[in-house]
XYZ file of C-alpha atoms in Angstrom:
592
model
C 0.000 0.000 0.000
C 1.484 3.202 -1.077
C 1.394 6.308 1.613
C 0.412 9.157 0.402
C 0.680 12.696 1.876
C -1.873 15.156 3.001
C -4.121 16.810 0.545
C -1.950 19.923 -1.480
C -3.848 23.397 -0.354
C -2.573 26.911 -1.084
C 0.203 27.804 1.198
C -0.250 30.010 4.032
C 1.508 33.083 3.507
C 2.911 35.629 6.407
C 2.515 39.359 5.905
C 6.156 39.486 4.874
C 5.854 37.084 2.216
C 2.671 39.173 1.415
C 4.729 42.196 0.874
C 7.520 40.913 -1.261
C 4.731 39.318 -3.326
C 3.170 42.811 -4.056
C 6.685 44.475 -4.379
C 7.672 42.193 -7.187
C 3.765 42.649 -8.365
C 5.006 46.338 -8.830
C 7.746 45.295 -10.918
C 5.495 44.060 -13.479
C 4.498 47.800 -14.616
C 7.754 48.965 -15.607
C 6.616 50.987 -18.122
C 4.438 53.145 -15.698
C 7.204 53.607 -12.971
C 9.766 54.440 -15.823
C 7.411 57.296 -17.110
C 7.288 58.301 -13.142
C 11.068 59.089 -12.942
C 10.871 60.494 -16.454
C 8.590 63.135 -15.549
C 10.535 63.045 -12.177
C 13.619 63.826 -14.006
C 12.137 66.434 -16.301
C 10.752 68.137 -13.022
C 14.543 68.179 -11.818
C 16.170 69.956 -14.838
C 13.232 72.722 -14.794
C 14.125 73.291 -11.203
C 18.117 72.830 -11.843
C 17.607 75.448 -14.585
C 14.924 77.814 -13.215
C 16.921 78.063 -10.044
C 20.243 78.526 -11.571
C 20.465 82.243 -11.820
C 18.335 82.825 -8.885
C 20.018 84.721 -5.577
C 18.308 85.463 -1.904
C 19.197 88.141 0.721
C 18.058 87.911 3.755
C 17.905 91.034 6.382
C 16.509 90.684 9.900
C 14.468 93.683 12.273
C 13.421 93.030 16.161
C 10.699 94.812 16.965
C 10.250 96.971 19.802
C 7.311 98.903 21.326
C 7.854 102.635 22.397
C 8.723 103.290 26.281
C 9.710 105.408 29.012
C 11.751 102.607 30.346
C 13.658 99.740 27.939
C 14.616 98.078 31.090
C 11.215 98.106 32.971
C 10.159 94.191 32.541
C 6.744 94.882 33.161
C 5.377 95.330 29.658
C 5.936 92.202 27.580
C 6.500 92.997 23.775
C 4.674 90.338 22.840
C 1.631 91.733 24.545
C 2.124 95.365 23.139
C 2.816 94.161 19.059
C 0.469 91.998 16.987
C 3.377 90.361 14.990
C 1.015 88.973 12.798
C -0.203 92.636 11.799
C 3.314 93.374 11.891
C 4.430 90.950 9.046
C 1.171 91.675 6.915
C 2.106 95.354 7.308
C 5.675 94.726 6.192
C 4.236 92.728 2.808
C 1.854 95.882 2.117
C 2.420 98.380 -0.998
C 2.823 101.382 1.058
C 5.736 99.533 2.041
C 7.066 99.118 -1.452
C 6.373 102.278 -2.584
C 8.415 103.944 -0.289
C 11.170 101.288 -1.331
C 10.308 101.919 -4.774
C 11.112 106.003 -4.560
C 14.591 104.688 -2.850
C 15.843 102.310 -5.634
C 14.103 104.393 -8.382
C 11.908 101.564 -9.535
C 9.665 102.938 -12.405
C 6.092 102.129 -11.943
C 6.235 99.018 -14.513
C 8.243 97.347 -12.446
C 6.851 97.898 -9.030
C 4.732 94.793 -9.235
C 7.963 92.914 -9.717
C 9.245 94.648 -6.912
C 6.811 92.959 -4.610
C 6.802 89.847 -5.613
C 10.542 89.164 -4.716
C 9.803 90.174 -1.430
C 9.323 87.395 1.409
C 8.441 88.198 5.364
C 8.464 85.484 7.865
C 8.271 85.261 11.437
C 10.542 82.515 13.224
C 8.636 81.221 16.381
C 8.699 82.546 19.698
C 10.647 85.988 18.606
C 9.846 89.445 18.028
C 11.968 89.301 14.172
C 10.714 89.827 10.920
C 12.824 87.877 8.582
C 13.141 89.970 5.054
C 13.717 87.586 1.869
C 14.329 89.262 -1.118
C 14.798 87.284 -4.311
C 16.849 88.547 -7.604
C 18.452 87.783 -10.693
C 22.129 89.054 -8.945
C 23.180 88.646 -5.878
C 23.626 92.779 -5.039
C 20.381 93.054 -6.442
C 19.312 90.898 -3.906
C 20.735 92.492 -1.103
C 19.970 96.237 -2.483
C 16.006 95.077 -2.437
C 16.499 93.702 0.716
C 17.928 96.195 2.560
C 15.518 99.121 0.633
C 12.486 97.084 2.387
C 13.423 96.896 5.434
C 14.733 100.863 5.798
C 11.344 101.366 3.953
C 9.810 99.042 6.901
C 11.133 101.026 9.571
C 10.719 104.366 8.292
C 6.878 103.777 8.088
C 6.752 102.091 10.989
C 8.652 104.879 12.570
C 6.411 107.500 11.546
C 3.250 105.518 12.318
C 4.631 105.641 16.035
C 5.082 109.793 15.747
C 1.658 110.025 14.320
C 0.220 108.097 17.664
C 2.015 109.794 19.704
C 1.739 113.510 17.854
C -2.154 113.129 18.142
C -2.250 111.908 21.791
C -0.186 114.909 22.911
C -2.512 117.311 20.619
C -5.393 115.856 22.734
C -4.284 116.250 26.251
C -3.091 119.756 25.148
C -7.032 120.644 24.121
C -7.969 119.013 27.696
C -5.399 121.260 29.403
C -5.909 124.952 27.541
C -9.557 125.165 28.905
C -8.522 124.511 32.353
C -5.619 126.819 32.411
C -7.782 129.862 31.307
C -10.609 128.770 34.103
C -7.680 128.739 36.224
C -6.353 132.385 35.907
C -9.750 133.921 35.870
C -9.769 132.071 39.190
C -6.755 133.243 40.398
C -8.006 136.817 39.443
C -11.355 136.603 41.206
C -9.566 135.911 44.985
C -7.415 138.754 44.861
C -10.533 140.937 44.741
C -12.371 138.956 47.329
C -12.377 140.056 51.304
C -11.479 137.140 53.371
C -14.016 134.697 54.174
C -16.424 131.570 53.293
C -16.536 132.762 49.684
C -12.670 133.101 49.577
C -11.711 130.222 50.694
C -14.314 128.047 48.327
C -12.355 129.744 45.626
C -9.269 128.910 46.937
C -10.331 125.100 47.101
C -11.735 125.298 43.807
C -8.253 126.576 42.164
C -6.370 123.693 43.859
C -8.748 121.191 42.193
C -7.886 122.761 38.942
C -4.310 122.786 39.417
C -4.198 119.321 39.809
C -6.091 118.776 37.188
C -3.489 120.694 35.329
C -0.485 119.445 36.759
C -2.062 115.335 35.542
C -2.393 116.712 32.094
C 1.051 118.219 31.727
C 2.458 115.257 33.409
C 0.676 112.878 31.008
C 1.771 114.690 28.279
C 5.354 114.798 29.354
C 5.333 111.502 29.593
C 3.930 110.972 25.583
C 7.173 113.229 24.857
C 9.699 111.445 26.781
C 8.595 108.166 25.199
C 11.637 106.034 23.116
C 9.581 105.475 20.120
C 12.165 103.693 17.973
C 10.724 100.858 16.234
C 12.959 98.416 15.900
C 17.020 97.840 14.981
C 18.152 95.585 12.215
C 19.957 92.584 13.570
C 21.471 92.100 10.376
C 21.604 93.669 7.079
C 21.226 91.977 3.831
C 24.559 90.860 2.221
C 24.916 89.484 -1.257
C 24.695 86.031 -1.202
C 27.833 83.941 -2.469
C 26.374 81.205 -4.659
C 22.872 80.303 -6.102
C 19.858 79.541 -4.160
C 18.859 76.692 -6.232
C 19.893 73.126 -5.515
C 21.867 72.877 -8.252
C 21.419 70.933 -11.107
C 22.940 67.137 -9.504
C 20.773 67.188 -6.714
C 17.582 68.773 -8.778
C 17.936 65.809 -10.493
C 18.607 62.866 -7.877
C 15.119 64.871 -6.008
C 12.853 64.602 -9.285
C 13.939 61.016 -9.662
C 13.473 60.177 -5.995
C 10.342 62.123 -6.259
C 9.473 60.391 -9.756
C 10.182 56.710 -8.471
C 7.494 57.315 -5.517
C 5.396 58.730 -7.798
C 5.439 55.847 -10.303
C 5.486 53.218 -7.718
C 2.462 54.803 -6.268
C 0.857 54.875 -9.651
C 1.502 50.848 -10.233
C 0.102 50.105 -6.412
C -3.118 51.969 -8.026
C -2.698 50.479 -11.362
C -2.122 47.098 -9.588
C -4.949 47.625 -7.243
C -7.536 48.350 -9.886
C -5.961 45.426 -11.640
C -8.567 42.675 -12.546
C -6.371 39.776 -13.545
C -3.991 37.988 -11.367
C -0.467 39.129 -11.604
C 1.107 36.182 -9.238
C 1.056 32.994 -8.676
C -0.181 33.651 -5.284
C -2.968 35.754 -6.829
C -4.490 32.599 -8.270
C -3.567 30.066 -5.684
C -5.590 32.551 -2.870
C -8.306 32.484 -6.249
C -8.778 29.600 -6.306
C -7.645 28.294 -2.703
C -5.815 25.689 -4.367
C -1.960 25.788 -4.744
C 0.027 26.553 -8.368
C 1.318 22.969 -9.129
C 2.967 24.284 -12.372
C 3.952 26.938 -14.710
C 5.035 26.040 -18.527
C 8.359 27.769 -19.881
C 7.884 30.650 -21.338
C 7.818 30.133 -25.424
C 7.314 26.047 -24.667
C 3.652 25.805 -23.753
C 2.285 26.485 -27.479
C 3.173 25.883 -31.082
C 4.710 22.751 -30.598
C 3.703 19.253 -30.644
C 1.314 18.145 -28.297
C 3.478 15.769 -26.764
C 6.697 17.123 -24.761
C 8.407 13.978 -24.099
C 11.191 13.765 -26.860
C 11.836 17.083 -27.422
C 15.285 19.055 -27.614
C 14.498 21.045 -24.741
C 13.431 18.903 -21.484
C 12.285 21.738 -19.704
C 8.548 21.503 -20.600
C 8.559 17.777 -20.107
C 9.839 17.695 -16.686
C 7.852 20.459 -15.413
C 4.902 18.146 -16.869
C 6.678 15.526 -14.675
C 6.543 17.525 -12.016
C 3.160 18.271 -12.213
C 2.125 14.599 -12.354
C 4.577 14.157 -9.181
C 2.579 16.356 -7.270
C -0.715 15.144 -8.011
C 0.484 11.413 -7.476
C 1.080 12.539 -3.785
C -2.279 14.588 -3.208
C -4.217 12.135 -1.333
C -7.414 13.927 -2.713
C -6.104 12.704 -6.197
C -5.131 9.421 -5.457
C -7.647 7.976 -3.799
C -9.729 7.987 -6.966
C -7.328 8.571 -9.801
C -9.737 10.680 -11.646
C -8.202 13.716 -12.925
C -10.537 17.033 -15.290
C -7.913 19.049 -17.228
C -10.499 22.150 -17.871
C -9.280 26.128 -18.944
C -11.550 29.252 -17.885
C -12.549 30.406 -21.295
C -11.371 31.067 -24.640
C -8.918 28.485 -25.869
C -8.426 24.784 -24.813
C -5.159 24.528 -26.690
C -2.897 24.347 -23.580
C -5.362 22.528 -21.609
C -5.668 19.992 -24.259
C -1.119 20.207 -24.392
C -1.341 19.425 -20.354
C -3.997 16.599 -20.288
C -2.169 14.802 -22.541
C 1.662 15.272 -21.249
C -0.187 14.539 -17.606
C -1.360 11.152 -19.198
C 2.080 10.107 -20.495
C 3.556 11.003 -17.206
C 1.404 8.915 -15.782
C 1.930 6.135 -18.147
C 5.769 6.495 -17.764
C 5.323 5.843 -13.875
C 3.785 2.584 -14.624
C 0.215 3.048 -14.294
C -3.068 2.437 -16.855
C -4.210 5.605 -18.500
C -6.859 6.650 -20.042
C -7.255 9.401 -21.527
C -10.748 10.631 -22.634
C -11.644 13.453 -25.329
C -15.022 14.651 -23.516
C -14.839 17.791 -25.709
C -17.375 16.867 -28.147
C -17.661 20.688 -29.868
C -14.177 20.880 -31.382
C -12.561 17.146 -31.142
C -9.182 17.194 -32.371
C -6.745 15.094 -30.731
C -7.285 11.664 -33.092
C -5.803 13.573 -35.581
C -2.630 15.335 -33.638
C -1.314 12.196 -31.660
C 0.113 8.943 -32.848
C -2.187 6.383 -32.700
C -3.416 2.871 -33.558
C -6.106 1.128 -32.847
C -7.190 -0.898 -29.424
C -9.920 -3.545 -29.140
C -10.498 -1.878 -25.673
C -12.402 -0.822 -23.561
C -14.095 -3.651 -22.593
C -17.747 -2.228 -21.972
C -17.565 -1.880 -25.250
C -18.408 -5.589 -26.029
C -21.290 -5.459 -24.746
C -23.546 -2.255 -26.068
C -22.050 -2.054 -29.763
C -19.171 -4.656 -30.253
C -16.851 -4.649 -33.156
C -19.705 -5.153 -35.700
C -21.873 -2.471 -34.269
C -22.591 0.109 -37.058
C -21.283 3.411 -36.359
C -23.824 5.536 -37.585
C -26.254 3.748 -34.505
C -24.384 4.951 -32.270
C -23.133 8.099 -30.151
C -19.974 9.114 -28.169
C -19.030 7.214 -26.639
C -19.104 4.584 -29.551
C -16.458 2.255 -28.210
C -13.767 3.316 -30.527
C -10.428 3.311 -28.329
C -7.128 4.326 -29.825
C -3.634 3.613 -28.308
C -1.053 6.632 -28.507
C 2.562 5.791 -28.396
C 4.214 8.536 -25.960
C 8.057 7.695 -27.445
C 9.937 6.994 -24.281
C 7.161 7.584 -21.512
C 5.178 4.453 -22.765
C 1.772 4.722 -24.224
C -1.443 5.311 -23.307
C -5.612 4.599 -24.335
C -7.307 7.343 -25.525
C -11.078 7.860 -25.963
C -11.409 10.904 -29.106
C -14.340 13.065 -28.562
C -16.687 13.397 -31.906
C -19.322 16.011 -32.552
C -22.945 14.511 -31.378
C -26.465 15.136 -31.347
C -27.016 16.235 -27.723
C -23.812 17.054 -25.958
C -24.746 16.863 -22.429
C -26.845 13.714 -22.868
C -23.511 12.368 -24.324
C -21.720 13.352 -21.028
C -24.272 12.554 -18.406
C -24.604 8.752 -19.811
C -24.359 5.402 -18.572
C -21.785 4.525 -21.135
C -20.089 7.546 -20.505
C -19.835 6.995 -16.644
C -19.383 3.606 -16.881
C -16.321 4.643 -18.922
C -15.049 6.968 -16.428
C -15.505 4.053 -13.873
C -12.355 2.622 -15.102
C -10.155 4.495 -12.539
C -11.470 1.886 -10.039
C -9.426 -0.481 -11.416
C -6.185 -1.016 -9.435
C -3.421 0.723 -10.948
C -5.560 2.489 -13.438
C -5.490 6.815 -13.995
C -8.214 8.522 -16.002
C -7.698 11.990 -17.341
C -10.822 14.407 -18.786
C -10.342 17.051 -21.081
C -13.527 19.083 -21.274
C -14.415 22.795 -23.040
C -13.652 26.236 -20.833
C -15.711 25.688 -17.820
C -17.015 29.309 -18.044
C -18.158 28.636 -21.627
C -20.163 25.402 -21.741
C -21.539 23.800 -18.651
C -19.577 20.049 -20.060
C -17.284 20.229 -17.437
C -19.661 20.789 -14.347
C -21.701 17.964 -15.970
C -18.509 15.453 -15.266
C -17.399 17.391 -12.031
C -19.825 14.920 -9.897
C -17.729 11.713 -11.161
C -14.472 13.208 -12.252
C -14.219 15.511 -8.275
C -10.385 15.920 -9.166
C -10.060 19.492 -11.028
C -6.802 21.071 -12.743
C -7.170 24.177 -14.032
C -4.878 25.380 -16.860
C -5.124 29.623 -16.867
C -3.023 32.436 -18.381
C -2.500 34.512 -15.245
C -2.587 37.941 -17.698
C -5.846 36.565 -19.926
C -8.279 35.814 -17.063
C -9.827 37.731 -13.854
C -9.563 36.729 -10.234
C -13.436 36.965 -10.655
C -13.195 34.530 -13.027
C -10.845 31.845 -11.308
C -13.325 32.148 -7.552
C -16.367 31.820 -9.920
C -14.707 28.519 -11.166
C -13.903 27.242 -7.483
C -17.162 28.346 -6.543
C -18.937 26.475 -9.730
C -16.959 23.038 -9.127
C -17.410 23.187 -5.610
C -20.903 23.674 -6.174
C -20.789 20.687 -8.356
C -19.488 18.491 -5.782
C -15.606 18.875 -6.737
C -12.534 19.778 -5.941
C -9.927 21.948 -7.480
C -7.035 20.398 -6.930
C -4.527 22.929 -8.394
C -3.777 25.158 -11.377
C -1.255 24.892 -14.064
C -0.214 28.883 -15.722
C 0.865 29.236 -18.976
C 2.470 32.345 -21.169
C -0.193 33.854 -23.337
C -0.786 32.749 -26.599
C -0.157 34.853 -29.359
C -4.172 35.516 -30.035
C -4.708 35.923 -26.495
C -1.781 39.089 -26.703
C -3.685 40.754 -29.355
C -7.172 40.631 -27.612
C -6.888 41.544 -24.057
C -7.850 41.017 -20.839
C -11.985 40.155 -20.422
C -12.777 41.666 -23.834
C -15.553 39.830 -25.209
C -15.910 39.187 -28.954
C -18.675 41.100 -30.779
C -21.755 40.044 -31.274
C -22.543 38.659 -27.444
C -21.208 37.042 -24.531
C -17.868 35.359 -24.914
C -19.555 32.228 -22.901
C -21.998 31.810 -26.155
C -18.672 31.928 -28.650
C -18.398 28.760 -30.512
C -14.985 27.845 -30.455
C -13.459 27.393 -33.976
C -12.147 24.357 -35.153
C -8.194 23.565 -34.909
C -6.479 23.707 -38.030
C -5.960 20.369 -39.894
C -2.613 19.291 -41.394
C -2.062 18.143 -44.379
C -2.733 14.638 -44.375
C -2.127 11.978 -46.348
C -4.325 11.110 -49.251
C -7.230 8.242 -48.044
C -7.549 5.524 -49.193
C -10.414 3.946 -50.893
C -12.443 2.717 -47.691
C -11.320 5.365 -45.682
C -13.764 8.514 -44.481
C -12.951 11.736 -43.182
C -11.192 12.458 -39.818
C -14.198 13.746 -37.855
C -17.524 12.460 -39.293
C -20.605 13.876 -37.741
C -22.451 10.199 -36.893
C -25.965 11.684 -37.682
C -24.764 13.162 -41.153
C -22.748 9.962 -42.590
C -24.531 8.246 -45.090
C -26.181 4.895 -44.621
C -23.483 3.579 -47.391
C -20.501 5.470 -45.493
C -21.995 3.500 -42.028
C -22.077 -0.016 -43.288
C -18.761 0.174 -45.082
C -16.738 1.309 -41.987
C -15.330 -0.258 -38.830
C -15.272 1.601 -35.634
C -11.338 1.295 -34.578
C -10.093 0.594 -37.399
C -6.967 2.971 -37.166
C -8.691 4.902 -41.132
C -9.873 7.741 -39.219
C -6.566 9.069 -37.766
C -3.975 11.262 -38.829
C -0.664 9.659 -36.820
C 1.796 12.597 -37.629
C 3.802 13.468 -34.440
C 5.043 16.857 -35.777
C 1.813 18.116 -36.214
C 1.100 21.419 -34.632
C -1.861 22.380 -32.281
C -4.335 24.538 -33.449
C -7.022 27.007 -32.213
C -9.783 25.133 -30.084
């Protein structure tokens, strides 16, 4: 008894492995992260080049408020200057005007003026920072220095203004007084001593005092140190350039380019319907990958690898079979359906029958059965003679059953010589009546039944599954399924629809098999359906036929309908009898 291993599933994958999956995901759109650092790169010679002959001066002002004490504490500035104001203020045009008159700036250019001109605030200080951008570097510190004399001078005069006007208005509160007060003063020298004199007397100390608060206030307006401010440092020309230069513009617009096309291929790859990774389908289709054909290998050739200058396709075959063999869900029953999503069954039709000579080659009875019975076409594209097996078919037709009574399957069994792997019993598919009556038989069962046998392997090749519904029809006796995809020609939709369908039907998906896209498939595109309707209602068309040699006499065609061969045509031929085969090796595989 031969252990077998535990059933195959789709490995579990950490976030890390999750990550390097994506990142090499991303490497897949080359195009659209080259045309990132392009435009990156572009971005970095406009700035190299813009900022080439540009120069900044910088000059720097702390602000003061006015007072009769600098070193009386009590008074933050902070609290006596909006900064804010202060900066908004230092950006206004009365500002560059009066620079303007000092550099002689015509009235053209004034607008130019401003918009060299740059005022910030660094935190938690009482500076206004003066930027001035030119074309020369003493142009720069000219402009610089204009605006912040300019600054202060207005700012200067603002604080005279104040202070002018307040002094003007405690001199209009005082002048009344001081008349009241010497017609006072002229009234108690005439007045005899008494009540009446000394109310006056009380009366001209009130407005002396008065008096004396209004002089004192505005003595105190005039003693005031009403400088604005003092420039902390003046505006120098600058020594170099205040670009980047044109190296580093360049390494920042490709560093900025690469993020920007590696964010653009996370979209692109996000809004991507068709799986770019193996572990894209195997978390599809919850089954594991359990092959992927060389690149150039998996189409135009002959259908079987085995003999071939280049082993590479064979053995991965091998490997394929290897892998199944020790799936305990496989080899329990030995019933394996070779099925594609859609489109083409070329490659599926290339991998049922390399699985079946690998098979073969490990010493086991295969059969291999054509249940495509729209487009049969591998009679005429493997090397085969005829077989007097199987053996149910003794009993419902036997060798002198007419073919023409009859319908797939008809008991016609071919043998195909695999070269160095062995050989193998095949079962051609042929174009009925009724295709799903074909499929759902007794005969047809009873056919698949042979995997019970000890030592025996059967292999199914049936249509797309998303095309016809043949291949859910055999799901319930052939529960083994291998799917054979093009990772770039089908949608992740598409591959959980199929699990979905076959485990619906009672199966199993044992695995999928990727291929490189077929020249057709490159020309077409990803989900685009053919006009005219739904690419599930496209008839396939039928593979090419090579040129074959002439018949003979008693021979018929290579793919009779049964219900359109003539009564004559029926009675004359034998079914088996090796006439309706083409046995060239080196013919190619066509379109299904």
């Amino acid at each position: 008894m031969i252990e077998t291993n535990r059933p195959a599933a789709a490995p579990a994958e950490d976030e890390p492995d999750l990550l390097r999956d994506q990142f090499r995901q991303l490497l897949r759109y080359r195009r659209l992260i080259g045309a990132g650092v392009g435009i990156g790169l572009l971005g970095g010679v406009y700035l190299g080049v813009s900022t080439a002959d540009t120069y900044v001066a910088t000059a720097d002002i702390v602000l003061r408020a006015p007072t009769d004490d600098p070193f009386n504490p009590s008074l933050a500035p902070d609290k006596a200057i909006n900064i804010g104001s202060e900066r908004q203020v230092a950006l206004s045009s009365s500002i560059a005007n009066e620079a303007a008159k000092k550099l002689g700036v015509a009235a053209t250019d004034f607008s130019a003026l401003r918009a060299g001109l740059q005022v910030t605030n660094p935190p938690q200080t009482m500076v206004l920072r003066f930027t001035y951008t030119a074309s020369s570097p003493a142009e720069a510190a000219k402009r610089a220095n204009a605006m912040t004399e300019a600054y202060l001078l207005k700012r200067q005069e603002a604080l005279d203004v104040t202070r002018d006007k307040m002094v003007k208005g405690y001199q209009e509160q005082r002048d009344p007084v001081v008349k009241q007060l010497e017609e006072l003063s002229k009234q108690i020298t005439g007045m005899p001593a008494g009540p009446a004199r000394d109310a006056a007397y009380s009366a001209k100390t009130d407005q002396q005092g008065k008096i004396n608060t209004l002089n004192g206030n505005i003595a105190k307006l005039q003693a005031l140190d009403m400088t604005p401010g003092r420039v902390t440092s003046s505006a120098v020309p600058p020594h170099g350039a205040d670009g980047p230069g044109l190296p580093m513009s360049l390494a920042l617009g490709a560093a900025v380019g690469l993020a920007l096309g590696l964010l653009g291929a996370w979209v692109r790859l996000v809004f991507d319907p068709a799986p770019r990774s193996e572990g894209d389908v195997a978390r599809a289709l919850r089954a594991p990958v359990l092959g992927s054909l060389p690149r150039g290998k998996a189409d135009g050739g002959p259908l079987l690898a085995a003999g071939e200058e280049d082993p590479r396709l064979a053995e991965e075959f091998r490997s394929v079979a290897f892998r199944l063999a020790y799936d305990a869900r496989f080899a329990d029953r030995r019933r394996l359906l070779v099925v594609a999503p859609r489109g083409s069954s070329e490659i599926a039709a290339a991998v049922a029958v390399n699985l079946a000579a690998s098979f073969a080659e490990t010493g086991k009875d295969v059969l291999l059965i054509e249940a495509d019975l729209r487009t049969p076409v591998l009679a005429s594209q493997l090397p085969t003679d005829a077989a007097g097996r199987p053996r149910w078919s003794q009993s419902q037709g036997g060798p002198g059953a007419q073919h023409g009574e009859t319908e797939w399957p008809d008991g016609r069994q071919l043998l195909v010589d695999a070269g160095e792997s062995g050989s193998f019993d095949l079962i051609p598919g042929e174009r009925v009546r009724n295709v799903p009556r074909a499929l759902t038989s007794q005969r047809a069962s009873r056919l698949i039944s042979e995997a019970d046998s000890p030592n025996s392997t059967v292999v199914v090749l049936a249509p797309p599954v998303l095309s016809y519904a043949d291949a859910l029809a055999l799901v319930d006796r052939v529960d083994g399924v291998l799917v054979v995809c093009n990772p770039g020609a089908v949608r992740r939709t598409d591959l959980s629809r199929i699990r979905e369908l076959i485990s619906g039907a009672g199966g199993t998906v044992l695995g999928a098999v990727l291929h490189a896209p077929l020249p057709g498939e490159k020309k077409r595109g990803l989900g685009r359906a053919p006009k005219g309707g739904d690419p599930a209602a496209e008839e396939p068309r039928p593979a090419p036929r090579a040129p074959a040699p002439a018949p003979s006499p008693g021979a018929r065609e290579p793919q009779p309908i049964p219900y359109e061969v003539a009564a004559a045509d029926a009675a004359q031929h034998i079914p088996g009898d090796g006439t309706d085969t083409v046995a060239l090796r080196t013919v190619r595989t066509g379109r299904r």
